CSV table of C-alpha atoms and ligand atoms in Angstrom, one decimal:
chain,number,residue,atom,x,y,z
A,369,UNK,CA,-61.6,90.8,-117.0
A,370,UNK,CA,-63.5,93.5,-118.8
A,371,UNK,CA,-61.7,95.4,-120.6
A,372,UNK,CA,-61.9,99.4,-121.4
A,373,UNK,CA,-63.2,100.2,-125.0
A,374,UNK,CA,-61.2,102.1,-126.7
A,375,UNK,CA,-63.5,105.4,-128.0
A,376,UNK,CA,-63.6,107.2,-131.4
A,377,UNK,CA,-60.6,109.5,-131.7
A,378,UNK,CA,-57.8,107.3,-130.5
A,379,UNK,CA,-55.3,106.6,-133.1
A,380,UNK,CA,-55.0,103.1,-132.7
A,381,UNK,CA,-58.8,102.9,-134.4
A,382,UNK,CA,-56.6,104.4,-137.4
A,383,UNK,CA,-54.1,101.6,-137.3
A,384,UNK,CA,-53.4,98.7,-139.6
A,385,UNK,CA,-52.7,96.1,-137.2
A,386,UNK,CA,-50.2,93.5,-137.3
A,387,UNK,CA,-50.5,89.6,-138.6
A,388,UNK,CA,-50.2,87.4,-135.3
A,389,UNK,CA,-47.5,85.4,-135.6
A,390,UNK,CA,-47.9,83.3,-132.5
A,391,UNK,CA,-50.5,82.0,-130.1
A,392,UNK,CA,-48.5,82.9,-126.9
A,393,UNK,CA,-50.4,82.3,-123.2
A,394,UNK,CA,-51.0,86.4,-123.1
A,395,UNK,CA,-52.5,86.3,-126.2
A,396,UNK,CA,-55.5,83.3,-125.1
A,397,UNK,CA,-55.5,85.9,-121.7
A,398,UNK,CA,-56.5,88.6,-124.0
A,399,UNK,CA,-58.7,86.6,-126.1
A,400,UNK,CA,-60.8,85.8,-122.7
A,401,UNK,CA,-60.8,89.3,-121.7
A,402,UNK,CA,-62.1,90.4,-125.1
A,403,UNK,CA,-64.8,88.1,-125.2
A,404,UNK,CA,-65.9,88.8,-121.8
A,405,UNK,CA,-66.2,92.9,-122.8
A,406,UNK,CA,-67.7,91.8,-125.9
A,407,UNK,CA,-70.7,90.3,-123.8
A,408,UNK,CA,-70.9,93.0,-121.2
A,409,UNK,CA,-71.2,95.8,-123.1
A,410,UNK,CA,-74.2,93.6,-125.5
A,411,UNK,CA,-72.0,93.7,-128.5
A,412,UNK,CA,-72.0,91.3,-131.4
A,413,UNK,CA,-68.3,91.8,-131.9
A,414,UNK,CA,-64.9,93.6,-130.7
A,415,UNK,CA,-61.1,93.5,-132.7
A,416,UNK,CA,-58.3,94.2,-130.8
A,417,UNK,CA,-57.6,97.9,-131.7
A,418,UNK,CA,-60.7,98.3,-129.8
A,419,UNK,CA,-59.3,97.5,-126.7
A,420,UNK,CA,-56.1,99.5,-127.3
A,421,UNK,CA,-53.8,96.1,-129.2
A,422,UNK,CA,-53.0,96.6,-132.8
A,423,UNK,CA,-53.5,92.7,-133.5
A,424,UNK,CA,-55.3,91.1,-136.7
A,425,UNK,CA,-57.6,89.3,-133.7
A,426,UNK,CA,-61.3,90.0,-133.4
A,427,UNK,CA,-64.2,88.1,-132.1
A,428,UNK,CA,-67.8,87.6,-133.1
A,429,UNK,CA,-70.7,86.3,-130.7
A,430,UNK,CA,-74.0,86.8,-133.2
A,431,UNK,CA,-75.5,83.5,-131.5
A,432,UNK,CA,-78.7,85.5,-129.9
A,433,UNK,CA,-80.4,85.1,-133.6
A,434,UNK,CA,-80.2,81.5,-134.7
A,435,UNK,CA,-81.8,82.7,-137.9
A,436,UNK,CA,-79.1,85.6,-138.9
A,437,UNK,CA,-77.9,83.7,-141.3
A,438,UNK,CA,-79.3,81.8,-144.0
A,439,UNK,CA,-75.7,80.3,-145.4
A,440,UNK,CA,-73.2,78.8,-143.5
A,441,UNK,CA,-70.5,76.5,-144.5
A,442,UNK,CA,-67.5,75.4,-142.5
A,443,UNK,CA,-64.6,73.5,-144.5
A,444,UNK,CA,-67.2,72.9,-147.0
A,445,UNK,CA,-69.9,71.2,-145.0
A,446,UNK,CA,-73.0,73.0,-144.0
A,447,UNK,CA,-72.9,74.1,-140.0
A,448,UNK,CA,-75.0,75.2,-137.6
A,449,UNK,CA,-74.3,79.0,-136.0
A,450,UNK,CA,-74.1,77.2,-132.4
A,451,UNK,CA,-71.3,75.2,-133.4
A,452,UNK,CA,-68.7,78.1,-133.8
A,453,UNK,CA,-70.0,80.3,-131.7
A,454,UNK,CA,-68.2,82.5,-130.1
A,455,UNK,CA,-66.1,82.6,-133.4
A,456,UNK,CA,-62.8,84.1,-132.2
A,457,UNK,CA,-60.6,84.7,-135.7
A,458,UNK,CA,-56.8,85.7,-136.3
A,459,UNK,CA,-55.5,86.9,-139.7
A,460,UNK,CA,-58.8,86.7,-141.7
A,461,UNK,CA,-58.4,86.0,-145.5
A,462,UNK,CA,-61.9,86.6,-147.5
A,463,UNK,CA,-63.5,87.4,-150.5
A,464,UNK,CA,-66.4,89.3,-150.5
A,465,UNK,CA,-69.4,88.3,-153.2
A,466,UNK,CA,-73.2,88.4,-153.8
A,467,UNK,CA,-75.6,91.5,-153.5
A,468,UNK,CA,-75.0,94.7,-151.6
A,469,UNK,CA,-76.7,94.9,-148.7
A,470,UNK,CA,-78.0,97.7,-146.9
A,471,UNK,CA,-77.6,97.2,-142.8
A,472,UNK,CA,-78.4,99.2,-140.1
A,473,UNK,CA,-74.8,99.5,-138.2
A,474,UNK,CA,-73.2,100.7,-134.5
A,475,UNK,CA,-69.7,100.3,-133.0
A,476,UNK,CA,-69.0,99.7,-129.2
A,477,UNK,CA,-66.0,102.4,-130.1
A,478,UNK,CA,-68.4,105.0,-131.5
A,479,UNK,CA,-72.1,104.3,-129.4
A,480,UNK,CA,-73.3,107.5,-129.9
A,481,UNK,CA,-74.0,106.7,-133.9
A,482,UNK,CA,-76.0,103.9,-135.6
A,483,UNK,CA,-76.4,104.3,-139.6
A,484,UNK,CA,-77.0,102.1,-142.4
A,485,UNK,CA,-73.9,100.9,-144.0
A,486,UNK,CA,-74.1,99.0,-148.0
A,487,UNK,CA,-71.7,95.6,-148.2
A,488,UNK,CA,-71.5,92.6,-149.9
A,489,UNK,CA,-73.8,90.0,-148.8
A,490,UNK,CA,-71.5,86.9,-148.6
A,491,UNK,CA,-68.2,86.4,-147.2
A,492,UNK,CA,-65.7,83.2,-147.8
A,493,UNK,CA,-62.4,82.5,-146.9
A,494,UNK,CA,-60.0,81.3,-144.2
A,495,UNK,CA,-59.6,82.3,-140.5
A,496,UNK,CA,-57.0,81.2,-138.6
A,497,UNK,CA,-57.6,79.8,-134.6
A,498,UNK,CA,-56.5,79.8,-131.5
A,499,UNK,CA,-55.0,76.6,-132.2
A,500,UNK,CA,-52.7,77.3,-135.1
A,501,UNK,CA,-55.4,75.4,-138.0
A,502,UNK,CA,-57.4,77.9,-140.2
A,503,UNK,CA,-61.0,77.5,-140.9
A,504,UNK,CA,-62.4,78.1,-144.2
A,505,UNK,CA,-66.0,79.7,-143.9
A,506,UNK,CA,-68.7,80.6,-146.0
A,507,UNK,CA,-71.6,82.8,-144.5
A,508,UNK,CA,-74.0,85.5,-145.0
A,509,UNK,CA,-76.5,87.5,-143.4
A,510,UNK,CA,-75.4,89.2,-140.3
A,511,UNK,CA,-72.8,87.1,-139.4
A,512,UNK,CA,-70.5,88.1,-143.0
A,513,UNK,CA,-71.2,91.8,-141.9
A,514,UNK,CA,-70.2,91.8,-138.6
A,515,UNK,CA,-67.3,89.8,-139.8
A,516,UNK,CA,-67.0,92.4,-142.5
A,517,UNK,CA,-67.2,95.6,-139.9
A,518,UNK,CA,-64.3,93.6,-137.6
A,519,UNK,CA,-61.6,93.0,-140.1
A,520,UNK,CA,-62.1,97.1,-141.1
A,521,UNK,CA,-61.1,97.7,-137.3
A,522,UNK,CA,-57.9,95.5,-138.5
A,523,UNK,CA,-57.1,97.7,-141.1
A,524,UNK,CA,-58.0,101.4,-139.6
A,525,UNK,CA,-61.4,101.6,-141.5
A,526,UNK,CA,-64.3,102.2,-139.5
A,527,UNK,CA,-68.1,101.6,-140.6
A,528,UNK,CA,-68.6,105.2,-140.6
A,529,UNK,CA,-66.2,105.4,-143.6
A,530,UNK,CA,-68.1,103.3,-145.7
A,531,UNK,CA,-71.7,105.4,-145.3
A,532,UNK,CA,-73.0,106.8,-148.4
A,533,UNK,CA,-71.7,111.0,-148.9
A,534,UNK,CA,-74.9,112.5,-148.0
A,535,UNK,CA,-74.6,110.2,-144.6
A,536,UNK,CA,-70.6,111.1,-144.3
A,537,UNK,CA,-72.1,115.0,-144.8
A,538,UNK,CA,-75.0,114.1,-141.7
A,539,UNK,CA,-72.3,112.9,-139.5
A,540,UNK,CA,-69.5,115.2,-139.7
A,541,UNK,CA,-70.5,117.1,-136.9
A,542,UNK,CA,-71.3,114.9,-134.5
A,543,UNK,CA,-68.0,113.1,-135.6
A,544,UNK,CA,-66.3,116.1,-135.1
A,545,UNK,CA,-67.1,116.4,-131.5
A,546,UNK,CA,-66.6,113.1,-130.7
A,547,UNK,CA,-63.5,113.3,-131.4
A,548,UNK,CA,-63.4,116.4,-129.6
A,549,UNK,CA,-63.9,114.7,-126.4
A,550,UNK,CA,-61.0,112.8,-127.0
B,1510,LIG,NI1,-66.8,98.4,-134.5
């Protein structure tokens, strides 16, 4: 089932979300449903606030570009992008390391915008499954942004808070109305 995308404005965007404490039968149900949106709406990832649950969930499907990344471990042993794609993640744990990177960002929850945002270049750390293990991954490229840009939406920050001030100066209006809207 697709599911309605929760738009700039709303509070929940705003919340930190709670650890998930359980894999309950709902929970794979919304886990479906998210990944479903995710690929309607052409997106290359969607956390739970965005669909309205304040739940440290998100999923990322950056598969369409084989070559995104150029490091990718998984428990330590080099992996291919195909073989945990869809990545669906609960309660992500990471450090963040290597250059800053400059990346040209959007968010399904705020289409009207697409700006360059600055991050660290390399994520690594554990993310727990669907079936109660954790994985421990090491990535770059634009699979450790997007991965990056999802865990904010767990903790209320979106990618428009993290532009540089001249940017957040730009923006402010057309933020403004957004929220407007809402
Ligand atoms: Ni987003």
């Amino acid at each position: 089932m697709i599911l309605p995308i929760v738009q700039y404005g709303d509070p929940i965007l705003r919340k930190r979300c709670q650890r998930v404490k359980a894999v309950t039968e709902e929970f794979e149900v919304l886990v479906k449903n998210m990944l479903e949106t995710m690929h309607d709406a052409q997106g290359v990832g969607l956390a739970a606030p965005q669909v309205g649950i304040d739940v440290r969930l998100a999923v990322v499907d950056v598969s369409h570009d084989p070559e995104c990344v150029s490091l990718l471990r998984v428990n330590g042993e080099e992996a291919q992008l195909e073989d945990i794609m869809p990545l669906v993640f609960i309660n992500p744990d990471f450090e963040l390391s290597g250059e800053k990177e400059r990346m040209e960002e959007g968010c399904l929850s705020i289409r009207e915008i697409r700006t360059e945002v600055k991050r660290p270049s390399v994520v690594s750390g554990k993310f727990g499954q669907l079936d109660g293990t954790e994985i421990e991954l090491e990535a770059d490229g634009l699979l450790a942004r997007v991965i990056q840009h999802e865990t904010d939406h767990l903790n209320g920050v979106l990618f428009v808070d993290r532009v540089s001030t001249a940017a957040k100066i730009t923006l402010r209006g057309k933020l403004k109305r957004l929220k407007d809207v809402y």
